[in-house]
PDB file of C-alpha atoms in Angstrom:
ATOM      1  CA  UNK A1049     -16.299  31.654  58.649  1.00  0.00           C
ATOM      2  CA  UNK A1050     -13.379  32.312  56.330  1.00  0.00           C
ATOM      3  CA  UNK A1051     -12.705  30.092  53.318  1.00  0.00           C
ATOM      4  CA  UNK A1052      -9.715  27.758  53.643  1.00  0.00           C
ATOM      5  CA  UNK A1053      -6.460  28.957  52.172  1.00  0.00           C
ATOM      6  CA  UNK A1054      -5.821  27.906  48.554  1.00  0.00           C
ATOM      7  CA  UNK A1055      -4.136  24.531  48.320  1.00  0.00           C
ATOM      8  CA  UNK A1056      -5.046  23.511  51.861  1.00  0.00           C
ATOM      9  CA  UNK A1057      -7.900  21.318  50.665  1.00  0.00           C
ATOM     10  CA  UNK A1058      -5.601  19.628  48.121  1.00  0.00           C
ATOM     11  CA  UNK A1059      -2.951  18.935  50.774  1.00  0.00           C
ATOM     12  CA  UNK A1060      -5.536  17.452  53.148  1.00  0.00           C
ATOM     13  CA  UNK A1061      -7.053  15.282  50.398  1.00  0.00           C
ATOM     14  CA  UNK A1062      -3.578  14.104  49.405  1.00  0.00           C
ATOM     15  CA  UNK A1063      -2.709  13.160  52.975  1.00  0.00           C
ATOM     16  CA  UNK A1064      -6.007  11.303  53.492  1.00  0.00           C
ATOM     17  CA  UNK A1065      -5.669   9.518  50.134  1.00  0.00           C
ATOM     18  CA  UNK A1066      -2.144   8.415  51.014  1.00  0.00           C
ATOM     19  CA  UNK A1067      -3.367   6.955  54.316  1.00  0.00           C
ATOM     20  CA  UNK A1068      -6.294   5.143  52.629  1.00  0.00           C
ATOM     21  CA  UNK A1069      -4.048   3.662  49.929  1.00  0.00           C
ATOM     22  CA  UNK A1070      -1.622   2.471  52.596  1.00  0.00           C
ATOM     23  CA  UNK A1071      -4.449   0.835  54.594  1.00  0.00           C
ATOM     24  CA  UNK A1072      -6.605  -0.605  51.768  1.00  0.00           C
ATOM     25  CA  UNK A1073      -5.299  -2.672  48.834  1.00  0.00           C
ATOM     26  CA  UNK A1074      -5.417  -0.772  45.522  1.00  0.00           C
ATOM     27  CA  UNK A1075      -7.389  -3.552  43.836  1.00  0.00           C
ATOM     28  CA  UNK A1076     -10.187  -3.176  46.385  1.00  0.00           C
ATOM     29  CA  UNK A1077     -10.307   0.595  45.837  1.00  0.00           C
ATOM     30  CA  UNK A1078     -10.402   0.165  42.041  1.00  0.00           C
ATOM     31  CA  UNK A1079     -13.416  -2.151  42.332  1.00  0.00           C
ATOM     32  CA  UNK A1080     -15.406   0.940  43.356  1.00  0.00           C
ATOM     33  CA  UNK A1081     -14.091   3.189  40.572  1.00  0.00           C
ATOM     34  CA  UNK A1082     -16.058   3.642  37.339  1.00  0.00           C
ATOM     35  CA  UNK A1083     -13.183   3.310  34.842  1.00  0.00           C
ATOM     36  CA  UNK A1084     -15.374   4.438  31.923  1.00  0.00           C
ATOM     37  CA  UNK A1085     -16.222   7.660  33.747  1.00  0.00           C
ATOM     38  CA  UNK A1086     -12.531   8.261  34.436  1.00  0.00           C
ATOM     39  CA  UNK A1087     -11.581   7.591  30.806  1.00  0.00           C
ATOM     40  CA  UNK A1088     -14.311   9.958  29.592  1.00  0.00           C
ATOM     41  CA  UNK A1089     -12.447  12.737  31.368  1.00  0.00           C
ATOM     42  CA  UNK A1090      -9.147  11.994  29.572  1.00  0.00           C
ATOM     43  CA  UNK A1091      -8.266  14.371  26.739  1.00  0.00           C
ATOM     44  CA  UNK A1092      -6.792  11.929  24.225  1.00  0.00           C
ATOM     45  CA  UNK A1093      -5.457  14.697  21.963  1.00  0.00           C
ATOM     46  CA  UNK A1094      -3.582  16.245  24.875  1.00  0.00           C
ATOM     47  CA  UNK A1095      -2.214  12.818  25.761  1.00  0.00           C
ATOM     48  CA  UNK A1096      -1.061  12.202  22.164  1.00  0.00           C
ATOM     49  CA  UNK A1097       0.599  15.637  22.045  1.00  0.00           C
ATOM     50  CA  UNK A1098       2.851  14.466  24.870  1.00  0.00           C
ATOM     51  CA  UNK A1099       4.011  11.341  22.959  1.00  0.00           C
ATOM     52  CA  UNK A1100       7.496  11.605  21.424  1.00  0.00           C
ATOM     53  CA  UNK A1101       7.014   9.690  18.174  1.00  0.00           C
ATOM     54  CA  UNK A1102      10.740   9.497  17.362  1.00  0.00           C
ATOM     55  CA  UNK A1103      11.526   8.015  20.767  1.00  0.00           C
ATOM     56  CA  UNK A1104       8.667   5.555  20.360  1.00  0.00           C
ATOM     57  CA  UNK A1105       9.881   4.463  16.909  1.00  0.00           C
ATOM     58  CA  UNK A1106      13.409   3.956  18.228  1.00  0.00           C
ATOM     59  CA  UNK A1107      11.996   1.303  20.547  1.00  0.00           C
ATOM     60  CA  UNK A1108      10.399  -0.658  17.680  1.00  0.00           C
ATOM     61  CA  UNK A1109      12.409  -3.708  16.612  1.00  0.00           C
ATOM     62  CA  UNK A1110      11.631  -3.927  12.887  1.00  0.00           C
ATOM     63  CA  UNK A1111      13.444  -7.243  12.438  1.00  0.00           C
ATOM     64  CA  UNK A1112      11.316  -8.847  15.144  1.00  0.00           C
ATOM     65  CA  UNK A1113       8.172  -7.252  13.728  1.00  0.00           C
ATOM     66  CA  UNK A1114       8.894  -8.413  10.168  1.00  0.00           C
ATOM     67  CA  UNK A1115       9.789 -11.893  11.391  1.00  0.00           C
ATOM     68  CA  UNK A1116       6.085 -12.328  12.189  1.00  0.00           C
ATOM     69  CA  UNK A1117       4.903 -10.940   8.837  1.00  0.00           C
ATOM     70  CA  UNK A1118       3.761 -13.433   6.213  1.00  0.00           C
ATOM     71  CA  UNK A1119       5.369 -11.796   3.170  1.00  0.00           C
ATOM     72  CA  UNK A1120       3.956 -14.394   0.776  1.00  0.00           C
ATOM     73  CA  UNK A1121       0.416 -13.675   1.954  1.00  0.00           C
ATOM     74  CA  UNK A1122       1.035  -9.929   1.635  1.00  0.00           C
ATOM     75  CA  UNK A1123       2.310 -10.390  -1.933  1.00  0.00           C
ATOM     76  CA  UNK A1124      -0.750 -12.481  -2.827  1.00  0.00           C
ATOM     77  CA  UNK A1125      -3.134 -10.020  -1.174  1.00  0.00           C
ATOM     78  CA  UNK A1126      -1.578  -7.100  -3.031  1.00  0.00           C
ATOM     79  CA  UNK A1127      -2.115  -8.956  -6.317  1.00  0.00           C
ATOM     80  CA  UNK A1128       1.518  -8.694  -7.360  1.00  0.00           C
ATOM     81  CA  UNK A1129       1.558 -12.040  -9.256  1.00  0.00           C
ATOM     82  CA  UNK A1130      -1.420 -10.869 -11.339  1.00  0.00           C
ATOM     83  CA  UNK A1131       0.265  -7.533 -12.040  1.00  0.00           C
ATOM     84  CA  UNK A1132       3.479  -9.256 -13.099  1.00  0.00           C
ATOM     85  CA  UNK A1133       1.598 -11.699 -15.343  1.00  0.00           C
ATOM     86  CA  UNK A1134      -0.419  -8.912 -16.964  1.00  0.00           C
ATOM     87  CA  UNK A1135       2.649  -6.736 -17.491  1.00  0.00           C
ATOM     88  CA  UNK A1136       4.607  -9.660 -18.940  1.00  0.00           C
ATOM     89  CA  UNK A1137       1.718 -10.498 -21.279  1.00  0.00           C
ATOM     90  CA  UNK A1138       1.404  -6.879 -22.420  1.00  0.00           C
ATOM     91  CA  UNK A1139       5.150  -6.653 -22.978  1.00  0.00           C
ATOM     92  CA  UNK A1140       5.178  -9.889 -24.981  1.00  0.00           C
ATOM     93  CA  UNK A1141       2.217  -8.681 -27.056  1.00  0.00           C
ATOM     94  CA  UNK A1142       3.909  -5.363 -27.816  1.00  0.00           C
ATOM     95  CA  UNK A1143       7.134  -7.154 -28.715  1.00  0.00           C
ATOM     96  CA  UNK A1144       5.222  -9.409 -31.148  1.00  0.00           C
ATOM     97  CA  UNK A1145       3.508  -6.369 -32.673  1.00  0.00           C
ATOM     98  CA  UNK A1146       6.877  -4.691 -33.274  1.00  0.00           C
ATOM     99  CA  UNK A1147       8.297  -7.902 -34.758  1.00  0.00           C
ATOM    100  CA  UNK A1148       5.267  -8.256 -37.077  1.00  0.00           C
ATOM    101  CA  UNK A1149       5.574  -4.682 -38.314  1.00  0.00           C
ATOM    102  CA  UNK A1150       9.295  -5.176 -38.935  1.00  0.00           C
ATOM    103  CA  UNK A1151       8.614  -8.390 -40.889  1.00  0.00           C
ATOM    104  CA  UNK A1152       5.880  -6.650 -42.903  1.00  0.00           C
ATOM    105  CA  UNK A1153       8.246  -3.786 -43.729  1.00  0.00           C
ATOM    106  CA  UNK A1154      10.990  -6.241 -44.692  1.00  0.00           C
ATOM    107  CA  UNK A1155       8.489  -8.147 -46.852  1.00  0.00           C
ATOM    108  CA  UNK A1156       7.633  -4.936 -48.726  1.00  0.00           C
ATOM    109  CA  UNK A1157      11.311  -4.173 -49.336  1.00  0.00           C
ATOM    110  CA  UNK A1158      12.091  -7.742 -50.483  1.00  0.00           C
ATOM    111  CA  UNK A1159       9.028  -7.781 -52.761  1.00  0.00           C
ATOM    112  CA  UNK A1160      10.176  -4.526 -54.347  1.00  0.00           C
ATOM    113  CA  UNK A1161      13.669  -5.903 -54.942  1.00  0.00           C
ATOM    114  CA  UNK A1162      12.314  -9.140 -56.450  1.00  0.00           C
ATOM    115  CA  UNK A1163       9.925  -7.162 -58.698  1.00  0.00           C
ATOM    116  CA  UNK A1164      12.838  -5.067 -60.018  1.00  0.00           C
ATOM    117  CA  UNK A1165      15.005  -8.130 -60.580  1.00  0.00           C
ATOM    118  CA  UNK A1166      12.196  -9.881 -62.458  1.00  0.00           C
ATOM    119  CA  UNK A1167      11.285  -6.596 -64.213  1.00  0.00           C
ATOM    120  CA  UNK A1168       7.674  -6.701 -63.094  1.00  0.00           C
ATOM    121  CA  UNK A1169       5.691  -3.567 -63.670  1.00  0.00           C
ATOM    122  CA  UNK A1170       2.442  -2.233 -62.333  1.00  0.00           C
ATOM    123  CA  UNK A1171       1.167  -1.467 -58.893  1.00  0.00           C
ATOM    124  CA  UNK A1172       1.948  -3.919 -56.150  1.00  0.00           C
ATOM    125  CA  UNK A1173      -1.021  -5.971 -54.983  1.00  0.00           C
ATOM    126  CA  UNK A1174      -2.685  -4.815 -51.767  1.00  0.00           C
ATOM    127  CA  UNK A1175      -2.348  -8.252 -50.240  1.00  0.00           C
ATOM    128  CA  UNK A1176      -2.795 -11.956 -50.918  1.00  0.00           C
ATOM    129  CA  UNK A1177      -5.402 -12.616 -53.632  1.00  0.00           C
ATOM    130  CA  UNK A1178      -7.718 -14.618 -51.348  1.00  0.00           C
ATOM    131  CA  UNK A1179      -7.868 -11.725 -48.862  1.00  0.00           C
ATOM    132  CA  UNK A1180      -8.093  -8.877 -51.366  1.00  0.00           C
ATOM    133  CA  UNK A1181     -10.314 -10.558 -53.969  1.00  0.00           C
ATOM    134  CA  UNK A1182     -10.100 -10.383 -57.731  1.00  0.00           C
ATOM    135  CA  UNK A1183      -9.311  -7.077 -59.491  1.00  0.00           C
ATOM    136  CA  UNK A1184     -12.745  -7.036 -61.136  1.00  0.00           C
ATOM    137  CA  UNK A1185     -14.452  -7.107 -57.740  1.00  0.00           C
ATOM    138  CA  UNK A1186     -15.582 -10.776 -57.936  1.00  0.00           C
ATOM    139  CA  UNK A1187     -15.497 -12.380 -54.547  1.00  0.00           C
TER     140      UNK A1187
END
């Protein structure tokens, strides 16, 4: 017996399948199919290689998608209010530090001018007497 010609078996199976599908509802046929076994035979990577991402993204309606997004919840979840508060606090602290150093520098200049006007001599004190202590070391 000679083997059937190539493709003959496929044509016969296709013709029989077409007749069965015409005679039996598809739902009834699918009840007898193990979907998990069929899906195990699918090469997902090959399937994904066939997807045109640009064409898919063109079909996405961003306005409709964002209309469902809860932006306030996203902002809270990302911690943006905490970041803003911390940054504002740090900025205010740095600004106060700069202002203090400027005032201290201005105080030194004004003290020098007053000392010259009043003709005071000697080294300038290191700070207020209560903080520095007495010159003899008594505290």
